[in-house]
Short mmCIF file of C-alpha atoms and ligand atoms in Angstrom, two decimals:
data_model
loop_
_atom_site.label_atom_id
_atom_site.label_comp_id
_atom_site.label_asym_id
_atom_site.label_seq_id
_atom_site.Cartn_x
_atom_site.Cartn_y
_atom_site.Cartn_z
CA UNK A 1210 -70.59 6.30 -49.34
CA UNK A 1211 -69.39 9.58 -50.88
CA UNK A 1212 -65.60 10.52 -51.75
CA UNK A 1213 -65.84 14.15 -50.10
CA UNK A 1214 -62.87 16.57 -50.72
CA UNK A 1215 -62.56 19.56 -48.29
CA UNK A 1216 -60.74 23.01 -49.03
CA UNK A 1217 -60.07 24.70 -45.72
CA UNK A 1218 -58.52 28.36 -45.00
CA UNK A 1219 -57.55 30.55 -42.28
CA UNK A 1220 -61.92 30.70 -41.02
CA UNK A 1221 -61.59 27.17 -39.80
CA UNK A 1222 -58.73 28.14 -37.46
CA UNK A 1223 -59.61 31.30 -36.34
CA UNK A 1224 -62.16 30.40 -33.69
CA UNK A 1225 -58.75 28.62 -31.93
CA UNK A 1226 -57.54 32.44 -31.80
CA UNK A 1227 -55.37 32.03 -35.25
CA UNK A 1228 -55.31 35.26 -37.23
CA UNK A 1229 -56.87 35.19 -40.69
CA UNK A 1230 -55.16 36.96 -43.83
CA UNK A 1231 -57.82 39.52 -45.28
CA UNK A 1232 -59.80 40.52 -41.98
CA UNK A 1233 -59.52 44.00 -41.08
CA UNK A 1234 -56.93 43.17 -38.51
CA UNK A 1235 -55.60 40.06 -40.18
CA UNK A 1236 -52.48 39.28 -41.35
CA UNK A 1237 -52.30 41.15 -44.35
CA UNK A 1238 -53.53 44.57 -42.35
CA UNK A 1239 -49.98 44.54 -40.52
CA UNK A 1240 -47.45 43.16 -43.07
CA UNK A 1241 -47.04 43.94 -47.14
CA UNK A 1242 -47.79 40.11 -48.74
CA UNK A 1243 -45.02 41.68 -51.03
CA UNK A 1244 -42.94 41.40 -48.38
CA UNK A 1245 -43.73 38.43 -45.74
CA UNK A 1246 -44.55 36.14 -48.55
CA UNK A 1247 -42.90 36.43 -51.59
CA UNK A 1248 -39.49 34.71 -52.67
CA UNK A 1249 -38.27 38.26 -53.33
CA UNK A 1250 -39.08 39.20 -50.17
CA UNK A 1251 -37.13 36.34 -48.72
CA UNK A 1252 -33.99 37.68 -50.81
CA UNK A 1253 -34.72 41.27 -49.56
CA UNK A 1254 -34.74 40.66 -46.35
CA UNK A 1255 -34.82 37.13 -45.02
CA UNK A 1256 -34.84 38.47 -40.82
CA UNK A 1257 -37.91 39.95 -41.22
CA UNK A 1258 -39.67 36.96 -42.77
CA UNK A 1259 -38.03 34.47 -40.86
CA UNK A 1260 -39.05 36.21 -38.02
CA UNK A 1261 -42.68 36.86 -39.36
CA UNK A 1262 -43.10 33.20 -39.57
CA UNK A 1263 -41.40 32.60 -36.09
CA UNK A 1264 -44.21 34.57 -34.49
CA UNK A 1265 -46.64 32.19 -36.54
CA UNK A 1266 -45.31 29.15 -35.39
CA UNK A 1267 -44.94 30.63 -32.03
CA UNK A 1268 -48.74 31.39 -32.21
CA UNK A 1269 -50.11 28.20 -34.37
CA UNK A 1270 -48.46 25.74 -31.33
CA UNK A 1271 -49.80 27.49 -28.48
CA UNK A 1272 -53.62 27.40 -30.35
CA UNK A 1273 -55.58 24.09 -30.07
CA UNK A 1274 -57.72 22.77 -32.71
CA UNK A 1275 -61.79 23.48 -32.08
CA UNK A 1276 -64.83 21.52 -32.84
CA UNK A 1277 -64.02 22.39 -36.74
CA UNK A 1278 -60.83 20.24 -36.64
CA UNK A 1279 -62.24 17.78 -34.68
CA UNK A 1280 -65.58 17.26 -36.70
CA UNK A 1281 -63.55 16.68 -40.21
CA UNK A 1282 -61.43 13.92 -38.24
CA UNK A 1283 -64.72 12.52 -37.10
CA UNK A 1284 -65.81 12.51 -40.91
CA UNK A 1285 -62.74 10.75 -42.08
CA UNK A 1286 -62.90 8.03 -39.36
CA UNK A 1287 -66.69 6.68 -40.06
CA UNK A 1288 -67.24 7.99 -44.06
CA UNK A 1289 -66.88 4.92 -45.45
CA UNK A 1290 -65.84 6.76 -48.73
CA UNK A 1291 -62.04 8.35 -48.89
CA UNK A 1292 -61.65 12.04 -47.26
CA UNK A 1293 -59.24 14.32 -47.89
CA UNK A 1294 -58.61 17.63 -46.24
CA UNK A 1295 -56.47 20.13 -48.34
CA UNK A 1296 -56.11 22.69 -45.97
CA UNK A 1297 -53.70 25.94 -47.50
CA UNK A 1298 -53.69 26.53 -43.68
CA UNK A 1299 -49.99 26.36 -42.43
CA UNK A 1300 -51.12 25.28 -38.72
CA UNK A 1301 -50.92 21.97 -37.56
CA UNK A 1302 -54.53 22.05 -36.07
CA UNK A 1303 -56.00 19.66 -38.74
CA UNK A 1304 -53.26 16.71 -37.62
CA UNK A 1305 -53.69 17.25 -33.90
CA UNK A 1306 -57.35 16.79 -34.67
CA UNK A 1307 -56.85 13.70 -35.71
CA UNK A 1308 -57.00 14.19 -39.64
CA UNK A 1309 -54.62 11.41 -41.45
CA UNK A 1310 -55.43 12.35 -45.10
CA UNK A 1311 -54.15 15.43 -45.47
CA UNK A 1312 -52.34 18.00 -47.81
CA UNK A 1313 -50.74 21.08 -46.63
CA UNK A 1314 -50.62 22.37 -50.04
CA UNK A 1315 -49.18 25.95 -49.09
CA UNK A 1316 -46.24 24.26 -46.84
CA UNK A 1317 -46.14 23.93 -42.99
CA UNK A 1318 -44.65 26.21 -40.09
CA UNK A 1319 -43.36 22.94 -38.65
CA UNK A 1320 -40.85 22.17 -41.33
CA UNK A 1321 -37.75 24.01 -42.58
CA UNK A 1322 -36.95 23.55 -45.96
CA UNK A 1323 -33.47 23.57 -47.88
CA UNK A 1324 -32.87 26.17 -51.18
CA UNK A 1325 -30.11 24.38 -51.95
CA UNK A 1326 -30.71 20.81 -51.72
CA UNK A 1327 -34.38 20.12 -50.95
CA UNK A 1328 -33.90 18.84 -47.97
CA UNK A 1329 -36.41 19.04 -45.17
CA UNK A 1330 -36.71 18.57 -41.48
CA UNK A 1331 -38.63 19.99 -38.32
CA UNK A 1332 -38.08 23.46 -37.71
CA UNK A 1333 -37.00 24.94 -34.44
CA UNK A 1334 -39.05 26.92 -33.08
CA UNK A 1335 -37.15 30.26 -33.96
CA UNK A 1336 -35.45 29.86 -36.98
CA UNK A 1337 -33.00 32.14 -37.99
CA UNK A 1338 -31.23 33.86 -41.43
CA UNK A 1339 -28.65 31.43 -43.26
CA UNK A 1340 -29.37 28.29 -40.39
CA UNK A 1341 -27.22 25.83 -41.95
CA UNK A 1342 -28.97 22.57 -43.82
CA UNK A 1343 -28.44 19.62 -41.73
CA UNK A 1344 -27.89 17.57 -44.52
CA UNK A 1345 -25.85 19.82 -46.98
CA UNK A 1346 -25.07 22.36 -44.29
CA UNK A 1347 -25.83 24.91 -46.90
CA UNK A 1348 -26.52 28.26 -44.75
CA UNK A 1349 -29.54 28.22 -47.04
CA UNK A 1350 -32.48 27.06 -44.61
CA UNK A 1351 -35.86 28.56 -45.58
CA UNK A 1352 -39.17 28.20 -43.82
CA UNK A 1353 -41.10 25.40 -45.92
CA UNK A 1354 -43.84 27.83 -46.91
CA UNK A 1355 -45.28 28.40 -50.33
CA UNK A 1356 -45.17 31.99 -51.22
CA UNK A 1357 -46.69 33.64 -53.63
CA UNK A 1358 -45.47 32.82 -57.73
CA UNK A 1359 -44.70 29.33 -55.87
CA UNK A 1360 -45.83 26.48 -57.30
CA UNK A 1361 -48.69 24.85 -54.01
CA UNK A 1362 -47.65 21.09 -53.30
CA UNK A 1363 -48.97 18.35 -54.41
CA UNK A 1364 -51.18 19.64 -57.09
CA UNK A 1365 -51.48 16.23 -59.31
CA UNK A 1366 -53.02 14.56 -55.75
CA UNK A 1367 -55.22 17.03 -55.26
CA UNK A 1368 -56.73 17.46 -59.05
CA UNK A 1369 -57.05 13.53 -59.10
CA UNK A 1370 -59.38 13.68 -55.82
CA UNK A 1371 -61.09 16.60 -57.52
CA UNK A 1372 -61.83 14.47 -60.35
CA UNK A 1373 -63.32 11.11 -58.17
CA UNK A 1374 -65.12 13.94 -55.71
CA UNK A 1375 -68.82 13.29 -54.68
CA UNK A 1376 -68.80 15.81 -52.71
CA UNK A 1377 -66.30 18.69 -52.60
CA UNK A 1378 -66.57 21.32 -49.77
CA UNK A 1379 -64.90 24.62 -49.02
CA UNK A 1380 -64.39 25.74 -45.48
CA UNK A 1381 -63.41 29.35 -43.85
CA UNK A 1382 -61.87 30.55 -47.01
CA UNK A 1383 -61.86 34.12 -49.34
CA UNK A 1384 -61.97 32.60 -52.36
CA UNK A 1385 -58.69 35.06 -53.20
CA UNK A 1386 -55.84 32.87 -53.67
CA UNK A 1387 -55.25 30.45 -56.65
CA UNK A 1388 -55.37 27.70 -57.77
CA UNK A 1389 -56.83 27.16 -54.67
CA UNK A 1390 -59.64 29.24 -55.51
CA UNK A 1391 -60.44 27.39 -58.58
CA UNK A 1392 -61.08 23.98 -57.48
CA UNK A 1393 -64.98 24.26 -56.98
CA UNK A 1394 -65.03 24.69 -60.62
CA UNK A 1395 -63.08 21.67 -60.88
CA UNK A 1396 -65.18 19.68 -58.54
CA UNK A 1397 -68.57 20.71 -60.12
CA UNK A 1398 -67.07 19.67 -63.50
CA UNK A 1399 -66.45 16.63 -62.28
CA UNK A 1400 -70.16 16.25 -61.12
CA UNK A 1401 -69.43 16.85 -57.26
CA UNK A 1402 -72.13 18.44 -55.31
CA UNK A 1403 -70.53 21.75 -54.03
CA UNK A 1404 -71.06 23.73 -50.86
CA UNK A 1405 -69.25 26.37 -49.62
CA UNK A 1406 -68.79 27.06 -45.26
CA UNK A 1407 -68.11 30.25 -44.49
CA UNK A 1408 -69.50 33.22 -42.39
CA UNK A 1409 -70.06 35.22 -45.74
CA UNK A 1410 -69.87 34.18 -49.20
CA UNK A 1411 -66.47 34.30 -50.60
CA UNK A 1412 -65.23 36.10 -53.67
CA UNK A 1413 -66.21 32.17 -55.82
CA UNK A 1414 -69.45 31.82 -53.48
CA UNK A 1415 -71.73 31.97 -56.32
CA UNK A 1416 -70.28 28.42 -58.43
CA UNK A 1417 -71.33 26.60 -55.04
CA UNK A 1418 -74.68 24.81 -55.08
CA UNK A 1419 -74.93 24.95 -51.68
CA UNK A 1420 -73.40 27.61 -49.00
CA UNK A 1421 -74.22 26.92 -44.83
CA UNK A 1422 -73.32 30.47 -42.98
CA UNK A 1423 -71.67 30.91 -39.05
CA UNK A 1424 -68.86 30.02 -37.69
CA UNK A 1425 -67.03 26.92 -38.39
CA UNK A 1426 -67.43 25.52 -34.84
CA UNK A 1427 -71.25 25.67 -35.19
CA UNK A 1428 -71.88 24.97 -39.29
CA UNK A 1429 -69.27 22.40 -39.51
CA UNK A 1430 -70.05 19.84 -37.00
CA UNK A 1431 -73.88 20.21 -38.45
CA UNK A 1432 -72.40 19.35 -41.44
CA UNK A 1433 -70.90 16.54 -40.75
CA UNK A 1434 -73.54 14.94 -38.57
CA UNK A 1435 -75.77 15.64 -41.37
CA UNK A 1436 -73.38 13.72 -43.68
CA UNK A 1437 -72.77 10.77 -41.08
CA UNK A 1438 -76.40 10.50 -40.73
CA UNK A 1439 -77.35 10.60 -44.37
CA UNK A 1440 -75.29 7.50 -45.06
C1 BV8 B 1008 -49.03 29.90 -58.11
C2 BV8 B 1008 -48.30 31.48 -47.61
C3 BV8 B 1008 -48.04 29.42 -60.17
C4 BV8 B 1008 -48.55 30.67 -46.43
C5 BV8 B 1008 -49.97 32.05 -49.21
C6 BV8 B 1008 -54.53 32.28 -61.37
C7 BV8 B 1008 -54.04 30.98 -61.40
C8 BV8 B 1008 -52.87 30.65 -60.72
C9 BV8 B 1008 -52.19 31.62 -59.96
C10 BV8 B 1008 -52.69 32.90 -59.92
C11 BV8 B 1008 -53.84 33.24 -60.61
N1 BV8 B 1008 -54.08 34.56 -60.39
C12 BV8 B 1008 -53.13 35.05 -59.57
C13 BV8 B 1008 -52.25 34.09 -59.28
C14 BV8 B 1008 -51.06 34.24 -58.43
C15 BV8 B 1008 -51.34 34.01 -56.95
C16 BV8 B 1008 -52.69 34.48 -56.51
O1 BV8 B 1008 -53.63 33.70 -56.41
N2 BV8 B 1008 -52.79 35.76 -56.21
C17 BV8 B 1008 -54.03 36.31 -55.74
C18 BV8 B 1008 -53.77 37.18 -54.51
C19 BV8 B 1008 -54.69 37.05 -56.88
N3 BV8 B 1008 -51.20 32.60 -56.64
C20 BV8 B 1008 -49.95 32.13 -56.39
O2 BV8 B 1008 -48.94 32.80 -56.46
C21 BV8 B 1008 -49.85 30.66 -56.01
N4 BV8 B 1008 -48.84 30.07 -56.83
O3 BV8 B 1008 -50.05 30.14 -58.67
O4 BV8 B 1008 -47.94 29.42 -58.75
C22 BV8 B 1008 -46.87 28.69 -60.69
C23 BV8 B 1008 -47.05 27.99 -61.86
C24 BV8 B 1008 -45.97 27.30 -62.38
C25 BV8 B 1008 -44.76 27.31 -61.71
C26 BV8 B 1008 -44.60 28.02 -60.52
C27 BV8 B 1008 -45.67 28.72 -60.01
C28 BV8 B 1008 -49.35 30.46 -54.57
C29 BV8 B 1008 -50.44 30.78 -53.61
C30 BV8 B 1008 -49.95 30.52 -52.17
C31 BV8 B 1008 -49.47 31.78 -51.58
N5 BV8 B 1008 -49.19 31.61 -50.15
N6 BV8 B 1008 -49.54 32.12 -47.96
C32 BV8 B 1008 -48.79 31.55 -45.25
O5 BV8 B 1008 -48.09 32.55 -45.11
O6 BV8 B 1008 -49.68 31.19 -44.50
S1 BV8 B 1008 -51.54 32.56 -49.58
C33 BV8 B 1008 -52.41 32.93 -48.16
O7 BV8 B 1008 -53.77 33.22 -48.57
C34 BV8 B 1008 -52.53 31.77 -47.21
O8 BV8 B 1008 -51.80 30.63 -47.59
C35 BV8 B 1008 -53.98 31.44 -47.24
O9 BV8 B 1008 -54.13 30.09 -47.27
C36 BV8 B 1008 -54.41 32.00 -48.53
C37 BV8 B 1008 -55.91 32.17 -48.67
O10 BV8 B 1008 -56.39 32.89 -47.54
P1 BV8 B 1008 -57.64 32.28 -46.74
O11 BV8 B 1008 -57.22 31.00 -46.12
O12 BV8 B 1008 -58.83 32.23 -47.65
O13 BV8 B 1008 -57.83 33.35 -45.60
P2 BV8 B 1008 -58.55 34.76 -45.70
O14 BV8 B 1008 -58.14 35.55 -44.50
O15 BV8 B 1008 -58.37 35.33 -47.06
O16 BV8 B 1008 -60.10 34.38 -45.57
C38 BV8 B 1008 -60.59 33.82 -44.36
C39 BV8 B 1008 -62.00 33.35 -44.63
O17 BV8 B 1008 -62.49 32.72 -43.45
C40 BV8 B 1008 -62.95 34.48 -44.95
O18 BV8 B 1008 -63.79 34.10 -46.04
C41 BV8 B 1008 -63.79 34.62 -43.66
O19 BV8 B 1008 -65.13 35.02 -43.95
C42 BV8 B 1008 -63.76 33.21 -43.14
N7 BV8 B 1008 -63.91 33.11 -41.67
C43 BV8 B 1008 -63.35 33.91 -40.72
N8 BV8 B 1008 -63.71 33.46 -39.50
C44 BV8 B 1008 -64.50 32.36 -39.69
C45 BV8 B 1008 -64.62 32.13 -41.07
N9 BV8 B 1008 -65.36 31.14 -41.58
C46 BV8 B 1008 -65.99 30.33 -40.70
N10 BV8 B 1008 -65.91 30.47 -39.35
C47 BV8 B 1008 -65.18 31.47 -38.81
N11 BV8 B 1008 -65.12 31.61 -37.48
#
């Protein structure tokens, strides 16, 4: 049975009402990335990001995952092979899907994270400015969110699965953001049979053997039947 690696992005969460970045009215439209999600932006002015990701959170907990979610959990329980999901999604909808092996490799709204000491725990719902560290009580808590010029998380995993993959997958994602955007080309040197899930091609579409367009809740449950069934 085939090791499978799976990319996901803002498209697999936006059928559960979840905003995307680069859609006309996405996330992007309404705030500068310069200054939601960048370090610098953090030191400019750390109210208005806190609070950007406060509406996030606010918005990410009150969505439910959709047939997307629910049809990679499926995978992982009856592929015999390993699954991973590295989702750069900050949402929680993968997990409450039932997804075990998974990397949140641009950070999570659910945890705060320390400057000063590394520490990490869950976040309130609202955090705000200089909340204290409740392990070094630093007033230097931070929302646990790669930003851009931030190194993702757990890169080393995620290049070693690339390297085993059979099959590596990208789902509901532009194709803008790196590395992220560069592991189909590590995949297909690694021999993995590529396809890409999307409702148009992304900005990398053409490096993918394969692509499957329509919405996640339709092309991603065919997807994994067809896997399931294939054996
Ligand atoms: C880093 C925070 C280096 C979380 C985000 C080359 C190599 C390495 C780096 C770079 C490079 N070139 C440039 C860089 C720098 C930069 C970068 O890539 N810039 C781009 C803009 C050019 N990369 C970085 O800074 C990264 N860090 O490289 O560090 C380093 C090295 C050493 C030491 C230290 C550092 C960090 C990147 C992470 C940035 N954080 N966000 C948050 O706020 O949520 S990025 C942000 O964009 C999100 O995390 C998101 O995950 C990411 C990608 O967006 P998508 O998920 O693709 O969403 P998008 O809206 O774009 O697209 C949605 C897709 O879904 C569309 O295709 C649409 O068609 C589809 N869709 C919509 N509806 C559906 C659907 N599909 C199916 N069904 C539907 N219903």
């Amino acid at each position: 049975m085939p090791n499978i690696v799976i990319l996901t992005g803002a498209g697999i969460s936006a059928e559960s009402g979840i905003e995307t970045f680069r859609a006309d009215t996405g996330l992007w439209a309404q705030h500068d990335v310069e200054d939601v999600a960048t370090p610098e932006g953090f030191a400019r002015d750390p109210a208005l990001v806190v609070n950007f990701y406060n509406a996030r959170r606010k918005a990410a907990a009150a969505a439910a995952p959709n047939a997307a979610h629910e049809a990679l959990a499926r995978l992982e329980t009856h592929n015999v092979g390993d699954v991973l999901v590295v989702t750069q999604n900050v949402d929680a909808l993968h997990e409450r899907a039932g997804s075990t092996n998974l990397i949140h490799m641009h950070g999570t709204l659910d945890t705060a994270l320390c400057a000063a000491c590394g520490h990490r725990w869950p976040a309130p719902a609202e955090m705000a400015p200089a909340d204290r560290c409740p392990d070094c009580a630093a007033p230097a808590a931070r929302p646990d969110i790669v930003w851009f010029g931030e190194m993702p998380y757990q890169m080393d995993r995620i290049f070693d699965a690339l390297s085993r993959a059979d099959i590596f997958a990208a789902i509901g994602t532009s194709g803008n953001v790196y590395p992220a955007a560069g592991f189909v080309a590590e995949a297909a040197r690694a021999g993995a049979q590529t396809v890409e899930i999307n409702l148009e091609r992304s900005l990398v579409g053409s490096q993918f053997d394969e692509v499957r367009l329509g919405p996640a809740t339709r092309t991603v449950p065919e997807w994994v039947d067809q896997l399931l069934e294939r054996g």
